[in-house]
XYZ file of C-alpha atoms in Angstrom:
109
model
C -4.656 -3.489 -3.950
C -8.153 -4.924 -3.311
C -7.191 -8.189 -1.519
C -3.016 -7.585 -2.443
C -0.296 -6.181 -0.440
C 1.694 -4.294 -1.868
C 4.326 -2.927 0.654
C 4.820 -2.138 4.226
C 6.439 0.577 6.757
C 8.592 -0.448 9.300
C 9.330 1.908 12.472
C 11.555 0.962 15.008
C 10.605 1.437 18.747
C 10.711 4.920 19.918
C 9.892 6.701 23.565
C 8.495 10.109 24.191
C 10.901 10.745 27.604
C 13.342 9.049 29.374
C 12.213 5.463 30.900
C 11.728 4.692 34.496
C 14.341 2.000 34.665
C 12.924 0.363 37.909
C 9.439 0.617 36.552
C 10.804 -1.519 33.363
C 13.011 -4.025 35.705
C 9.994 -4.639 37.678
C 8.142 -5.250 33.885
C 11.177 -7.657 32.994
C 10.739 -9.948 36.396
C 6.892 -9.931 35.849
C 7.896 -11.361 32.078
C 10.290 -13.598 33.812
C 13.121 -12.083 30.918
C 16.712 -10.852 32.285
C 16.525 -7.639 33.570
C 19.836 -6.467 32.719
C 19.392 -7.475 28.960
C 16.123 -5.885 28.971
C 17.609 -2.440 30.617
C 20.348 -2.546 28.178
C 17.988 -3.089 25.051
C 15.609 -0.483 26.550
C 18.480 2.169 26.373
C 19.076 1.472 23.109
C 15.938 2.754 22.006
C 15.194 6.790 20.748
C 13.602 9.218 22.402
C 11.515 11.567 20.456
C 9.515 14.519 21.417
C 5.487 13.324 20.598
C 5.065 16.344 18.180
C 8.114 14.349 16.093
C 6.566 10.994 16.002
C 3.324 12.573 15.417
C 4.914 14.226 11.893
C 6.608 11.178 10.842
C 3.102 9.189 11.640
C 1.476 11.726 9.409
C 4.131 11.996 6.403
C 3.842 7.927 6.409
C 0.105 7.787 6.151
C 0.742 10.855 3.431
C 2.885 8.998 1.505
C 1.525 5.427 1.297
C -1.729 7.072 0.833
C -0.029 8.657 -2.163
C 1.346 5.019 -3.324
C -1.835 3.558 -3.068
C -3.838 6.045 -5.270
C -1.389 5.731 -7.900
C -1.357 2.584 -7.890
C -4.786 1.932 -8.091
C -5.147 4.417 -10.564
C -2.442 2.871 -13.033
C -4.185 -0.183 -12.565
C -7.916 1.387 -13.063
C -6.089 2.752 -16.241
C -4.528 -0.256 -17.242
C -8.308 -2.433 -17.049
C -9.640 0.268 -18.850
C -7.362 0.167 -21.799
C -7.895 -3.365 -21.846
C -11.505 -2.775 -21.603
C -11.620 -0.056 -24.157
C -9.195 -2.020 -26.653
C -11.248 -4.679 -26.476
C -14.382 -2.744 -27.531
C -12.782 -1.066 -30.212
C -11.564 -4.694 -31.676
C -14.951 -5.694 -31.254
C -16.617 -2.727 -33.157
C -14.364 -3.072 -35.898
C -15.530 -7.040 -36.118
C -18.715 -6.062 -36.233
C -18.080 -3.383 -38.841
C -16.051 -5.762 -40.786
C -18.784 -8.316 -40.675
C -21.591 -5.435 -41.425
C -19.086 -4.245 -44.780
C -19.265 -8.126 -45.776
C -22.549 -8.837 -45.071
C -23.437 -5.903 -47.465
C -21.260 -6.934 -50.191
C -22.937 -10.420 -49.804
C -26.150 -8.939 -50.461
C -25.101 -6.806 -53.023
C -23.967 -9.782 -54.898
C -27.087 -11.535 -55.066
C -29.212 -8.339 -55.408
């Protein structure tokens, strides 16, 4: 909200097809990490069709947009209510002062 983060969604790793383990072993070697542990972790990664990932991403986008709009308009409503209340209070004070001023003027007329 403005410059304030009000939330986030975290999603885990997914792949769209079964990984080529030899390619990932070479990558682990290039990074200088334990190949077996890397492959063990790789085997735990979910494999989902691209369409499913796209559906989930769109869902998260839509729900976060709705939440963001809700919070924005809720805060705008609160700000507007404070503004209108302050304006009404000022107007009442003005009317009261005007009423007292007329009363004072009548006393001395």
